[in-house]
Amino acid sequence: MPPVKKEKAEMSAFERKRLENIAANQAILKDLSTSAEKIMPKPVSKPKSTTTRKKATPVKREEPRPTRTSSRIAGLEADSETAKRKAEVDYEFAKEQAKAKKLRVSGDLNFNDIVVEGKKWNKDDNFLSGIMRGAQPNVRTFTEDDIQETTDEGLKALREKMSGLQLYEGYEPNQIKITPERIYSLGFHPSPEKPLIFAGDKMGNMGIFDASQTGPEVKAEDNGDDEEEPDAPEPAITALKLHSRTITSFVFPADGNHLYSGSYDSSVRKFDLQKGLAVEVFAPASLDEDLPISSIAIPSTDPNLLYFSTLEGSFGRHDMRTPSNTEIWQLTDKKIGGFSLHPLHPHLVATASLDRMLKVWDLRSIKGKGDARVPDLMGEHESRLSVSHASWSAGGHVATASYDDTIKIHSFPSAGSFKIGHDLDSDAMEPTSIIKHNNQTGRWVTILKPQWQERPEDGIQKFVIGNMNRFVDVFSSDGEQLAQLSGEGITAVPAVAQFHPTRDWVAGGTASGKLCLWM
């Protein structure tokens, strides 16, 4: 029996209506898409670029051009060969002149050739013949009350003595512009009879001031009429262009007949104070080699040896009798801001560098091979921030100034007994005194560096350092403050401070090239 086909159930009215609505909606959508295609333009496809994209070439800094001049006034025809040639010559001259400003000058320099022009500079040829952070201006951090409250009689007497130093009265500090630019280094001639100060500035000028001169009295004539005040007398100052860049340090031999100066222009010069002749005693073999010198020293035991540190982190020893005899050791990858030799045991070297380290080296032992050869490192101490300078005293103290706003004093009283290979452990390198001191000089003030008195007449080891509140501070080797030197007319920070080797004379130099002197 064949199967009986089942008839489909009749569609309900609701289902039929739902399908009709779906069909109607699809028809509407199709009609809308067709209309949109007719109305909208077809997008134009961009052809792919076959050339590779090149980086923009950096703009080359142009050389300084000469000032424009009028060819008509000069009698030259426009676009003539003469005018073109003149323009080319002027351009080349300006280019060479700009390059020569920073180029190290080699060879010997005579006094008459290096005198800096200017009305304030004494240019007399006979001048040298008779010479052997949060600074609060004028707010004291050491006062008369501190002196009076001192219970130790010896310390009180020393504080009264050092605080009794008076500002030089011959001329006001604002009148003693010893250098044209910012002072970076100071030096006292070792003579105990005459206060003679040497200053080095940012542009390589050396200023010389004789503080034995007295300011003349100026009396205005009383004629009953109101007249302008007479011009203030100016001190006799001589400035010499010894270097082409910053002079960073001075060294006087014991005889006082010569002066050595180190500079960022990679050279060290020996200036004869009698002849007025500056001889180059060290410089790299090539003028193209840059070896900026941050500090120099000459040991008292051998005046023929010159030691120097550089901004490249190297330390050198040069025998001035044989120009080719130079050894340079790479002590660190960072800048060495300053170093010093022990005055009595010059084989001991203390260096301060941008890597926050104070290091003590022994020059009697050189270790390593090839470029890795360095003096024996005896010990090191790390500060929280970079260390600006390390200064040895004759008593075996090393004073450092750091950007962590401290002055640290490290004591090595038995340094003379150190044998080759002696090790200074972390305890031995710990500072015996830590002094809170604002060392945030910023961009426009020279870095503060402690400087010991080399051979004090009273036998008391003491050092000076600039104070951001426009003073000069004096400290003893045990960290006690002895004085805070000040005076009328000091309008800038005397950041560069220097003691006379034996006398209690203190000099301070400012960013404007002015000199402050206490005696």
PDB file of C-alpha atoms in Angstrom, residues 40 58 105 127 372 417 452 490 495:
ATOM      1  CA  MET A  40      28.556  58.658  -4.439  1.00  0.00           C
ATOM      2  CA  PRO A  58      69.999  68.354   9.530  1.00  0.00           C
ATOM      3  CA  VAL A 105      98.472  79.169  20.968  1.00  0.00           C
ATOM      4  CA  PHE A 127     105.061  96.204  36.281  1.00  0.00           C
ATOM      5  CA  ALA A 372      95.074  49.474  31.752  1.00  0.00           C
ATOM      6  CA  SER A 417     104.296  55.467  57.222  1.00  0.00           C
ATOM      7  CA  TRP A 452      94.308  74.465  52.664  1.00  0.00           C
ATOM      8  CA  ILE A 490      80.820  92.614  48.307  1.00  0.00           C
ATOM      9  CA  ALA A 495      83.252  81.515  45.069  1.00  0.00           C
TER      10      ALA A 495
END
